[in-house]
CSV table of C-alpha atoms and ligand atoms in Angstrom, one decimal:
chain,number,residue,atom,x,y,z
A,1101,MET,CA,0.1,0.1,0.1
A,1102,THR,CA,0.9,3.4,-0.9
A,1103,SER,CA,0.5,6.2,2.1
A,1104,PRO,CA,-0.4,9.3,0.4
A,1105,ARG,CA,0.8,12.9,1.2
A,1106,VAL,CA,-1.3,16.0,0.4
A,1107,ILE,CA,0.3,18.9,-1.2
A,1108,PRO,CA,-2.0,22.0,-1.9
A,1109,ILE,CA,-1.4,24.0,-5.1
A,1110,VAL,CA,-2.7,27.2,-4.5
A,1111,ASP,CA,-2.3,30.5,-6.3
A,1112,GLN,CA,-2.0,33.2,-3.6
A,1113,ARG,CA,-1.3,36.4,-5.7
A,1114,PRO,CA,-3.4,39.0,-5.9
A,1115,PRO,CA,-5.1,39.6,-9.8
A,1116,ARG,CA,-2.8,41.5,-11.9
A,1117,PRO,CA,-4.1,45.2,-12.8
A,1118,SER,CA,-5.2,45.1,-16.1
A,1119,ARG,CA,-3.9,48.3,-18.4
A,1120,GLY,CA,-4.6,47.4,-21.7
A,1121,ARG,CA,-7.5,46.3,-23.8
A,1122,VAL,CA,-7.2,42.7,-23.0
A,1123,PRO,CA,-7.3,41.3,-19.8
A,1124,ALA,CA,-3.8,40.0,-18.6
A,1125,PRO,CA,-3.1,36.5,-18.6
A,1126,MET,CA,-5.6,34.6,-15.9
A,1127,ALA,CA,-3.9,33.7,-13.0
A,1128,SER,CA,-4.4,30.0,-11.4
A,1129,SER,CA,-7.6,30.2,-9.2
A,1130,ARG,CA,-7.5,26.3,-9.0
A,1131,THR,CA,-7.4,25.1,-5.2
A,1132,GLY,CA,-6.6,21.5,-5.1
A,1133,ASP,CA,-5.3,19.1,-3.0
A,1134,LEU,CA,-3.1,16.5,-4.5
A,1135,LEU,CA,-2.6,13.0,-3.5
A,1136,LEU,CA,0.6,11.8,-3.9
A,1137,PRO,CA,1.8,8.0,-3.4
A,1138,ASP,CA,5.1,7.5,-2.3
A,1139,SER,CA,5.9,5.4,-5.1
A,1140,LEU,CA,5.6,8.6,-7.4
A,1141,HIS,CA,8.7,8.2,-9.4
A,1142,ALA,CA,8.5,4.9,-9.9
A,1143,LEU,CA,6.6,5.1,-13.1
A,1144,PRO,CA,5.9,8.2,-15.5
A,1145,PRO,CA,2.4,9.6,-14.7
A,1146,LEU,CA,-0.4,9.4,-17.5
A,1147,ASP,CA,-3.3,11.6,-17.6
A,1148,ARG,CA,-6.9,10.7,-17.4
A,1149,LEU,CA,-7.1,9.7,-20.9
A,1150,LYS,CA,-3.9,7.5,-20.4
A,1151,ARG,CA,-1.4,10.3,-22.4
A,1152,PRO,CA,2.2,10.2,-20.9
A,1153,LEU,CA,4.1,13.3,-20.4
A,1154,HIS,CA,6.9,13.5,-22.9
A,1155,ASP,CA,7.2,17.4,-24.2
A,1156,LEU,CA,7.9,20.7,-22.5
A,1157,ARG,CA,7.5,24.0,-24.1
A,1158,ILE,CA,8.6,26.6,-22.3
A,1159,SER,CA,7.8,30.1,-23.0
A,1160,VAL,CA,11.2,32.6,-22.1
A,1161,THR,CA,9.4,36.1,-23.0
A,1162,ASP,CA,6.0,37.0,-23.5
A,1163,ARG,CA,7.3,40.0,-25.9
A,1164,CYS,CA,8.0,39.8,-29.4
A,1165,ASN,CA,9.4,42.0,-32.1
A,1166,PHE,CA,6.6,40.6,-34.7
A,1167,ARG,CA,3.0,41.7,-34.6
A,1168,CYS,CA,2.0,39.3,-36.6
A,1169,SER,CA,-2.1,39.7,-36.7
A,1170,TYR,CA,-3.0,36.3,-36.0
A,1171,CYS,CA,-0.7,36.1,-33.1
A,1172,MET,CA,0.1,39.8,-31.7
A,1173,PRO,CA,-1.9,42.4,-33.4
A,1174,LYS,CA,-0.6,45.8,-33.3
A,1175,GLU,CA,-4.0,47.2,-32.2
A,1176,VAL,CA,-4.1,45.3,-28.8
A,1177,PHE,CA,0.1,44.7,-28.1
A,1178,THR,CA,1.0,48.5,-28.3
A,1179,LYS,CA,3.9,49.8,-25.7
A,1180,ASP,CA,1.2,50.1,-23.3
A,1181,TYR,CA,-0.1,46.4,-23.3
A,1182,PRO,CA,0.7,44.9,-19.7
A,1183,TYR,CA,3.5,42.8,-20.4
A,1184,LEU,CA,5.1,41.0,-17.5
A,1185,PRO,CA,7.3,42.5,-15.4
A,1186,HIS,CA,11.0,41.4,-15.0
A,1187,GLY,CA,10.4,40.2,-11.4
A,1188,ASP,CA,7.5,37.9,-12.7
A,1189,LEU,CA,9.5,36.0,-14.9
A,1190,LEU,CA,10.9,32.7,-14.2
A,1191,THR,CA,14.7,33.0,-13.8
A,1192,PHE,CA,16.9,30.5,-15.8
A,1193,GLU,CA,17.9,28.8,-12.6
A,1194,GLU,CA,14.2,28.0,-11.8
A,1195,ILE,CA,13.4,27.2,-15.2
A,1196,ALA,CA,16.2,24.6,-15.1
A,1197,ARG,CA,15.0,23.2,-11.9
A,1198,LEU,CA,11.4,23.0,-13.3
A,1199,ALA,CA,12.8,21.1,-16.1
A,1200,ARG,CA,14.7,18.6,-14.2
A,1201,ALA,CA,11.3,18.1,-12.4
A,1202,PHE,CA,9.5,17.3,-15.7
A,1203,VAL,CA,12.4,15.2,-16.9
A,1204,SER,CA,12.0,13.0,-13.9
A,1205,LEU,CA,8.4,12.4,-15.0
A,1206,GLY,CA,9.1,11.6,-18.4
A,1207,VAL,CA,9.7,14.6,-20.6
A,1208,ARG,CA,12.6,13.7,-23.4
A,1209,LYS,CA,11.9,17.2,-25.3
A,1210,ILE,CA,12.0,20.5,-24.6
A,1211,ARG,CA,11.1,23.6,-26.8
A,1212,LEU,CA,11.9,26.9,-26.0
A,1213,THR,CA,9.4,29.3,-27.0
A,1214,GLY,CA,7.6,32.7,-26.8
A,1215,GLY,CA,7.0,35.2,-27.5
A,1216,GLU,CA,10.3,35.6,-29.2
A,1217,PRO,CA,12.7,33.4,-27.6
A,1218,LEU,CA,15.8,35.2,-28.5
A,1219,LEU,CA,14.9,38.6,-27.2
A,1220,ARG,CA,15.4,37.0,-23.6
A,1221,LYS,CA,18.7,38.2,-22.5
A,1222,ASN,CA,21.3,35.8,-22.6
A,1223,ILE,CA,19.3,32.8,-23.7
A,1224,GLU,CA,22.3,30.6,-24.3
A,1225,ALA,CA,23.0,30.8,-20.3
A,1226,LEU,CA,19.7,29.0,-20.1
A,1227,ILE,CA,20.5,26.7,-23.1
A,1228,GLU,CA,23.6,25.7,-21.3
A,1229,GLN,CA,21.7,24.7,-18.3
A,1230,LEU,CA,19.1,22.5,-20.3
A,1231,ALA,CA,21.9,20.8,-22.1
A,1232,ASP,CA,23.5,19.6,-18.9
A,1233,ILE,CA,20.1,17.9,-17.9
A,1234,ARG,CA,20.1,13.7,-18.4
A,1235,THR,CA,17.2,11.6,-18.5
A,1236,PRO,CA,17.2,9.0,-15.9
A,1237,GLN,CA,19.2,6.6,-18.2
A,1238,GLY,CA,21.7,9.1,-18.7
A,1239,GLN,CA,20.6,10.7,-22.2
A,1240,PRO,CA,20.8,14.5,-22.8
A,1241,LEU,CA,17.2,15.7,-23.7
A,1242,GLU,CA,16.1,16.7,-27.4
A,1243,LEU,CA,16.5,20.7,-26.9
A,1244,THR,CA,15.2,22.7,-29.6
A,1245,LEU,CA,13.5,26.5,-30.0
A,1246,THR,CA,11.2,28.0,-32.1
A,1247,THR,CA,12.2,31.6,-33.5
A,1248,ASN,CA,10.8,34.2,-36.1
A,1249,GLY,CA,14.9,33.8,-37.4
A,1250,THR,CA,15.4,37.4,-37.0
A,1251,LEU,CA,18.3,37.4,-34.7
A,1252,LEU,CA,19.5,34.2,-35.9
A,1253,ALA,CA,22.1,35.3,-38.1
A,1254,ARG,CA,23.8,36.5,-35.2
A,1255,LYS,CA,23.1,34.0,-32.5
A,1256,ALA,CA,23.2,30.9,-34.6
A,1257,ALA,CA,26.8,30.1,-33.5
A,1258,SER,CA,26.6,30.9,-29.7
A,1259,LEU,CA,23.0,28.9,-29.8
A,1260,LYS,CA,24.7,25.8,-31.1
A,1261,ALA,CA,27.9,26.2,-28.9
A,1262,ALA,CA,25.7,26.3,-25.8
A,1263,GLY,CA,24.3,23.1,-26.5
A,1264,LEU,CA,20.9,23.8,-28.6
A,1265,ARG,CA,20.5,20.7,-30.8
A,1266,ARG,CA,18.0,22.0,-33.6
A,1267,ALA,CA,15.7,25.1,-34.6
A,1268,THR,CA,12.3,25.7,-36.1
A,1269,ILE,CA,11.7,28.7,-38.2
A,1270,SER,CA,8.6,30.5,-39.0
A,1271,LEU,CA,8.3,32.2,-42.2
A,1272,ASP,CA,4.7,33.0,-43.8
A,1273,ALA,CA,6.0,34.2,-47.1
A,1274,LEU,CA,8.7,34.3,-49.7
A,1275,ASP,CA,6.6,37.4,-51.3
A,1276,ASP,CA,8.6,40.4,-49.5
A,1277,THR,CA,5.5,42.6,-49.5
A,1278,ILE,CA,3.3,40.3,-48.3
A,1279,PHE,CA,5.4,39.2,-45.5
A,1280,ARG,CA,6.3,42.7,-44.5
A,1281,GLN,CA,2.5,43.1,-44.1
A,1282,MET,CA,2.1,39.5,-42.0
A,1283,ASN,CA,4.9,40.5,-39.7
A,1284,ASP,CA,3.4,44.1,-39.6
A,1285,MET,CA,6.7,45.4,-38.6
A,1286,ASP,CA,7.9,45.8,-42.1
A,1287,TYR,CA,11.0,43.1,-41.5
A,1288,PRO,CA,12.0,41.6,-44.9
A,1289,VAL,CA,12.4,38.1,-45.7
A,1290,ALA,CA,16.0,38.5,-46.7
A,1291,GLY,CA,16.5,38.9,-43.0
A,1292,VAL,CA,14.6,35.3,-42.1
A,1293,LEU,CA,16.5,33.7,-44.8
A,1294,GLU,CA,19.8,34.7,-43.6
A,1295,GLY,CA,18.8,33.4,-40.1
A,1296,ILE,CA,18.1,30.3,-41.6
A,1297,ALA,CA,21.3,29.8,-43.7
A,1298,ALA,CA,23.1,30.9,-40.2
A,1299,ALA,CA,21.3,28.4,-38.5
A,1300,ARG,CA,22.4,25.6,-41.1
A,1301,ALA,CA,25.7,26.7,-41.4
A,1302,ALA,CA,25.8,26.3,-37.6
A,1303,GLY,CA,24.5,22.8,-37.7
A,1304,LEU,CA,21.2,23.4,-36.1
A,1305,GLY,CA,19.3,21.0,-38.1
A,1306,PRO,CA,17.5,19.4,-39.4
A,1307,LEU,CA,15.7,22.7,-39.4
A,1308,LYS,CA,11.9,23.1,-39.8
A,1309,ILE,CA,10.3,26.0,-41.2
A,1310,ASN,CA,6.6,27.0,-39.9
A,1311,MET,CA,4.0,29.1,-42.2
A,1312,VAL,CA,1.0,29.9,-41.0
A,1313,VAL,CA,-1.6,29.7,-43.7
A,1314,LYS,CA,-4.5,32.4,-44.0
A,1315,ARG,CA,-7.1,32.0,-46.8
A,1316,GLY,CA,-7.0,35.2,-48.8
A,1317,VAL,CA,-3.8,36.7,-47.2
A,1318,ASN,CA,-0.7,34.1,-48.2
A,1319,ASP,CA,-2.4,30.8,-49.4
A,1320,HIS,CA,-1.0,32.0,-53.1
A,1321,GLU,CA,2.5,31.4,-51.2
A,1322,ILE,CA,2.0,27.8,-50.6
A,1323,VAL,CA,3.6,26.7,-53.8
A,1324,PRO,CA,6.7,29.2,-54.0
A,1325,MET,CA,7.4,28.5,-50.5
A,1326,ALA,CA,7.2,24.3,-50.9
A,1327,ARG,CA,9.4,25.0,-54.4
A,1328,HIS,CA,11.8,26.9,-52.1
A,1329,PHE,CA,12.5,24.6,-49.4
A,1330,GLN,CA,12.2,21.3,-51.5
A,1331,ARG,CA,15.1,22.7,-53.3
A,1332,GLU,CA,16.8,23.7,-50.1
A,1333,GLY,CA,16.0,20.2,-48.5
A,1334,LEU,CA,14.1,21.4,-45.8
A,1335,THR,CA,10.9,20.4,-43.9
A,1336,LEU,CA,8.2,22.9,-44.5
A,1337,ARG,CA,5.4,22.8,-42.3
A,1338,PHE,CA,2.0,24.2,-43.1
A,1339,ILE,CA,0.0,25.5,-39.9
A,1340,GLU,CA,-3.7,25.9,-40.1
A,1341,TYR,CA,-4.9,29.4,-38.5
A,1342,MET,CA,-5.7,28.3,-35.2
A,1343,ASP,CA,-8.2,30.4,-33.0
A,1344,VAL,CA,-5.7,30.9,-30.0
A,1345,GLY,CA,-5.9,33.5,-27.6
A,1346,ALA,CA,-8.7,36.0,-27.8
A,1347,THR,CA,-7.1,38.8,-29.9
A,1348,ASN,CA,-6.4,37.6,-33.7
A,1349,GLY,CA,-10.5,37.9,-34.3
A,1350,TRP,CA,-10.2,34.3,-35.6
A,1351,ARG,CA,-12.7,33.4,-38.4
A,1352,MET,CA,-13.1,29.7,-39.7
A,1353,ASP,CA,-13.6,31.1,-43.3
A,1354,GLU,CA,-10.0,32.3,-43.0
A,1355,VAL,CA,-8.7,28.9,-42.4
A,1356,LEU,CA,-7.3,26.9,-45.4
A,1357,PRO,CA,-7.5,23.2,-44.5
A,1358,SER,CA,-4.6,21.4,-44.5
A,1359,ALA,CA,-6.4,19.1,-47.1
A,1360,ALA,CA,-7.0,22.2,-49.3
A,1361,VAL,CA,-3.2,23.2,-49.3
A,1362,LEU,CA,-1.9,19.2,-49.8
A,1363,GLU,CA,-4.4,19.4,-52.9
A,1364,ARG,CA,-2.4,22.5,-54.3
A,1365,LEU,CA,0.8,20.9,-53.9
A,1366,GLN,CA,-0.5,17.7,-55.7
A,1367,HIS,CA,-1.6,20.0,-58.5
A,1368,ALA,CA,1.7,21.6,-58.7
A,1369,ALA,CA,3.5,18.0,-58.9
A,1370,ALA,CA,1.2,17.0,-61.4
A,1371,GLN,CA,2.4,20.1,-63.5
A,1372,GLY,CA,6.0,19.3,-62.8
A,1373,MET,CA,6.5,22.1,-60.3
A,1374,LEU,CA,7.4,19.9,-57.5
A,1375,PRO,CA,8.2,16.0,-57.3
A,1376,ALA,CA,5.4,13.8,-56.3
A,1377,LEU,CA,4.3,13.6,-52.6
A,1378,ALA,CA,3.6,10.2,-50.7
A,1379,PRO,CA,2.4,10.1,-47.0
A,1380,LEU,CA,4.9,9.2,-44.7
A,1381,GLU,CA,4.9,7.3,-41.0
A,1382,ARG,CA,4.8,9.5,-38.4
A,1383,ALA,CA,8.2,10.0,-36.6
A,1384,ALA,CA,7.2,9.5,-32.9
A,1385,PRO,CA,4.0,9.1,-30.8
A,1386,GLY,CA,2.3,12.6,-30.2
A,1387,GLU,CA,4.0,14.3,-33.1
A,1388,THR,CA,2.2,17.8,-34.0
A,1389,ALA,CA,2.5,17.3,-37.8
A,1390,GLU,CA,1.6,14.6,-40.2
A,1391,ARG,CA,4.2,13.8,-42.7
A,1392,TRP,CA,4.6,13.7,-46.4
A,1393,GLY,CA,7.7,13.0,-48.3
A,1394,TYR,CA,8.7,14.1,-51.8
A,1395,ALA,CA,9.5,10.7,-54.0
A,1396,ASP,CA,13.0,11.8,-55.0
A,1397,GLY,CA,13.6,12.1,-51.2
A,1398,SER,CA,14.7,15.9,-51.7
A,1399,ALA,CA,12.5,17.1,-48.5
A,1400,GLU,CA,9.5,16.7,-46.4
A,1401,VAL,CA,6.4,18.9,-45.7
A,1402,GLY,CA,4.1,18.3,-42.8
A,1403,PHE,CA,0.9,19.6,-42.0
A,1404,ILE,CA,-0.1,21.0,-38.6
A,1405,SER,CA,-4.1,20.5,-38.5
A,1406,SER,CA,-5.3,21.5,-35.3
A,1407,VAL,CA,-8.7,23.0,-36.8
A,1408,THR,CA,-9.8,20.2,-39.3
A,1409,HIS,CA,-8.1,17.3,-37.8
A,1410,ALA,CA,-7.5,17.6,-34.0
A,1411,PHE,CA,-4.6,15.4,-32.5
A,1412,CYS,CA,-5.5,15.5,-28.8
A,1413,GLY,CA,-5.7,11.7,-28.9
A,1414,ASP,CA,-2.1,11.5,-28.1
A,1415,CYS,CA,-1.1,15.0,-27.0
A,1416,ASN,CA,2.1,14.6,-24.6
A,1417,ARG,CA,2.7,18.4,-24.3
A,1418,ALA,CA,2.9,20.4,-21.3
A,1419,ARG,CA,3.2,24.1,-21.4
A,1420,LEU,CA,5.5,26.4,-18.8
A,1421,SER,CA,4.5,30.2,-19.0
A,1422,THR,CA,6.9,32.7,-18.6
A,1423,GLU,CA,5.6,33.3,-15.2
A,1424,GLY,CA,6.0,29.5,-14.3
A,1425,GLN,CA,2.3,28.9,-14.9
A,1426,LEU,CA,2.1,25.1,-15.9
A,1427,TYR,CA,-0.7,25.0,-18.7
A,1428,LEU,CA,-2.0,21.4,-19.9
A,1429,CYS,CA,-3.1,23.0,-23.2
A,1430,LEU,CA,-2.5,25.4,-25.8
A,1431,PHE,CA,-6.1,26.4,-25.6
A,1432,ALA,CA,-6.4,26.3,-21.9
A,1433,HIS,CA,-7.8,29.5,-20.0
A,1434,GLN,CA,-6.1,28.4,-16.7
A,1435,GLY,CA,-2.5,27.4,-15.5
A,1436,HIS,CA,-1.3,25.9,-12.3
A,1437,ASP,CA,1.3,28.0,-10.6
A,1438,LEU,CA,4.6,26.4,-9.8
A,1439,ARG,CA,6.7,29.5,-9.6
A,1440,GLY,CA,4.4,30.1,-6.3
A,1441,LEU,CA,5.8,26.6,-4.9
A,1442,LEU,CA,9.5,27.0,-5.8
A,1443,ARG,CA,9.4,30.6,-4.1
A,1444,ALA,CA,7.8,29.1,-1.5
A,1445,GLY,CA,10.9,26.9,-0.7
A,1446,ALA,CA,9.3,23.7,-1.8
A,1447,SER,CA,11.9,20.6,-2.2
A,1448,ASP,CA,12.6,19.0,-5.5
A,1449,GLU,CA,10.5,16.1,-4.8
A,1450,ASP,CA,7.4,18.1,-3.8
A,1451,ILE,CA,7.4,19.9,-7.2
A,1452,ALA,CA,7.6,16.7,-9.2
A,1453,ALA,CA,5.1,15.6,-6.8
A,1454,ALA,CA,2.8,18.5,-7.7
A,1455,ILE,CA,3.6,18.4,-11.5
A,1456,SER,CA,2.6,14.9,-11.4
A,1457,GLY,CA,-0.5,15.1,-9.7
A,1458,VAL,CA,-1.6,17.8,-12.0
A,1459,TRP,CA,-0.8,15.9,-15.1
A,1460,GLN,CA,-2.5,12.6,-13.7
A,1461,GLU,CA,-5.9,15.0,-13.7
A,1462,ARG,CA,-5.7,16.0,-17.0
A,1463,THR,CA,-8.8,15.9,-19.3
A,1464,ASP,CA,-7.6,18.8,-21.9
A,1465,ARG,CA,-8.9,18.1,-25.5
A,1466,TYR,CA,-9.9,21.4,-26.5
A,1467,SER,CA,-9.5,21.0,-30.2
A,1468,GLU,CA,-11.4,17.5,-30.4
A,1469,LEU,CA,-14.2,19.1,-28.4
A,1470,ARG,CA,-14.1,22.2,-31.0
A,1471,ALA,CA,-14.4,20.0,-33.7
A,1472,SER,CA,-17.9,18.8,-32.5
A,1473,LEU,CA,-19.3,22.1,-32.0
A,1474,PRO,CA,-21.0,24.4,-34.5
A,1475,PRO,CA,-18.9,27.2,-35.5
A,1476,GLU,CA,-21.4,29.7,-34.2
A,1477,SER,CA,-20.6,28.3,-30.4
A,1478,LEU,CA,-17.0,29.1,-30.3
A,1479,GLY,CA,-17.3,32.4,-29.7
A,1480,ALA,CA,-19.2,31.7,-26.3
A,1481,MET,CA,-16.4,29.5,-25.0
A,1482,ARG,CA,-14.2,30.6,-22.3
A,1483,PRO,CA,-11.5,33.1,-22.7
A,1484,ARG,CA,-8.2,31.6,-23.7
A,1485,ILE,CA,-4.7,32.6,-22.9
A,1486,GLU,CA,-2.6,34.4,-25.7
A,1487,MET,CA,0.1,32.0,-27.6
A,1488,SER,CA,2.4,35.0,-27.2
A,1489,TYR,CA,2.2,34.3,-23.0
A,1490,ILE,CA,2.1,30.3,-22.9
A,1491,GLY,CA,4.5,29.7,-25.8
A,1492,GLY,CA,3.6,28.5,-29.5
B,2152,SAM,N1,8.4,33.9,-31.8
B,2152,SAM,C1,8.5,32.5,-32.2
B,2152,SAM,C2,8.1,32.4,-34.0
B,2152,SAM,O1,7.7,33.2,-34.4
B,2152,SAM,O2,8.2,31.1,-34.1
B,2152,SAM,C3,8.0,31.6,-31.4
B,2152,SAM,C4,6.6,31.8,-30.7
B,2152,SAM,S1,5.2,31.8,-31.8
B,2152,SAM,C5,3.6,31.8,-30.8
B,2152,SAM,C6,5.1,29.9,-32.4
B,2152,SAM,C7,4.9,29.5,-33.6
B,2152,SAM,O3,3.2,29.6,-33.5
B,2152,SAM,C8,5.0,30.1,-34.8
B,2152,SAM,O4,4.9,29.5,-35.9
B,2152,SAM,C9,3.7,31.0,-35.2
B,2152,SAM,O5,3.7,31.2,-36.9
B,2152,SAM,C10,2.5,29.8,-34.7
B,2152,SAM,N2,1.2,30.6,-34.6
B,2152,SAM,C11,1.0,32.0,-33.7
B,2152,SAM,N3,-0.3,32.1,-34.0
B,2152,SAM,C12,-0.6,31.2,-34.3
B,2152,SAM,C13,-2.2,31.3,-34.7
B,2152,SAM,N4,-3.0,32.0,-34.7
B,2152,SAM,N5,-2.5,29.9,-35.8
B,2152,SAM,C14,-1.3,29.3,-36.0
B,2152,SAM,N6,-0.3,29.2,-35.7
B,2152,SAM,C15,0.1,30.1,-35.2
């Protein structure tokens, strides 16, 4: 028999004042008593839907130097927006300590994100700490980050030297006018391509390129992007425009389903503009993208279809916000305060136990539920956390 211990997770902070048009990210209001068996570490925890914990996404800043309308629209994310004050951010030591607890519970892959992760000062120092972590079997972690690429030309070599293994770079168009409009900072495509080249030269591959597709905005860039990155031998992933957060004014008619993207690629292949494509096996359980490969082996494409083809069934991702809230779903509206535990002096064991307890209660499957609802009811669903805060 195991003897249960009880650890309360209570967020005792007063709500942060909201100064912008959008309320500050919601703090956890959950008050829960977690039953913790002493045999906690014997087996990695499963959630209520029997999903293990494997990936951890860590948002290291809620700030970004882009204002993509689908993520951080300029009208909302003004200079007066209530970004997190510096003291609220987890320190690198706190992040590394939490990461070790997550690894003890099964996490094998860590992705740094944001906001724009390369804006966090001296991010290399955090990467060094994370790169030192070993699994219980003595293996290093798969350590990667997602970036808009603007600072990569300058930082790729130092990131690699610090221990970063791979990078995913976001780029929504090759057409300079369209791209400048989409990032809404008049930033040129050339800067991101330079970043991609630097990442490649530094050995941060295999590189992946993320393209969010918005119908009527950049869908005519699908084939040019595919041709470019096929020739480069890099994986291009098409992401369906998602209803994350509460500020992007998401509408279903702006989503171009992955099936339609694939059809355009196949049409281009039939015209000899691209090699033929064939479906590939998933590389790992819980992988977000459906993979296809060019028949000549030159490159892959991926489809991330959270809107039309929900993949909650084997979702094994946890998310740690910039201020140390644990979220169990990209579409969550509430987190679990881990920073409070850290700063209250909890032991490593208690922290791991608390995370395990939260994970074991997890039932989240937002995208699947959304798929079963009529589009008109989506607006009435509870407000969600912004992607720039929770991490993409
Ligand atoms: N700043 C980094 C970047 O640009 O890659 C990391 C953070 S960003 C939130 C992570 C990924 O989420 C990017 O590839 C971005 O394009 C994607 N993203 C943001 N908002 C989205 C939305 N509404 N739908 C689909 N993807 C989105």
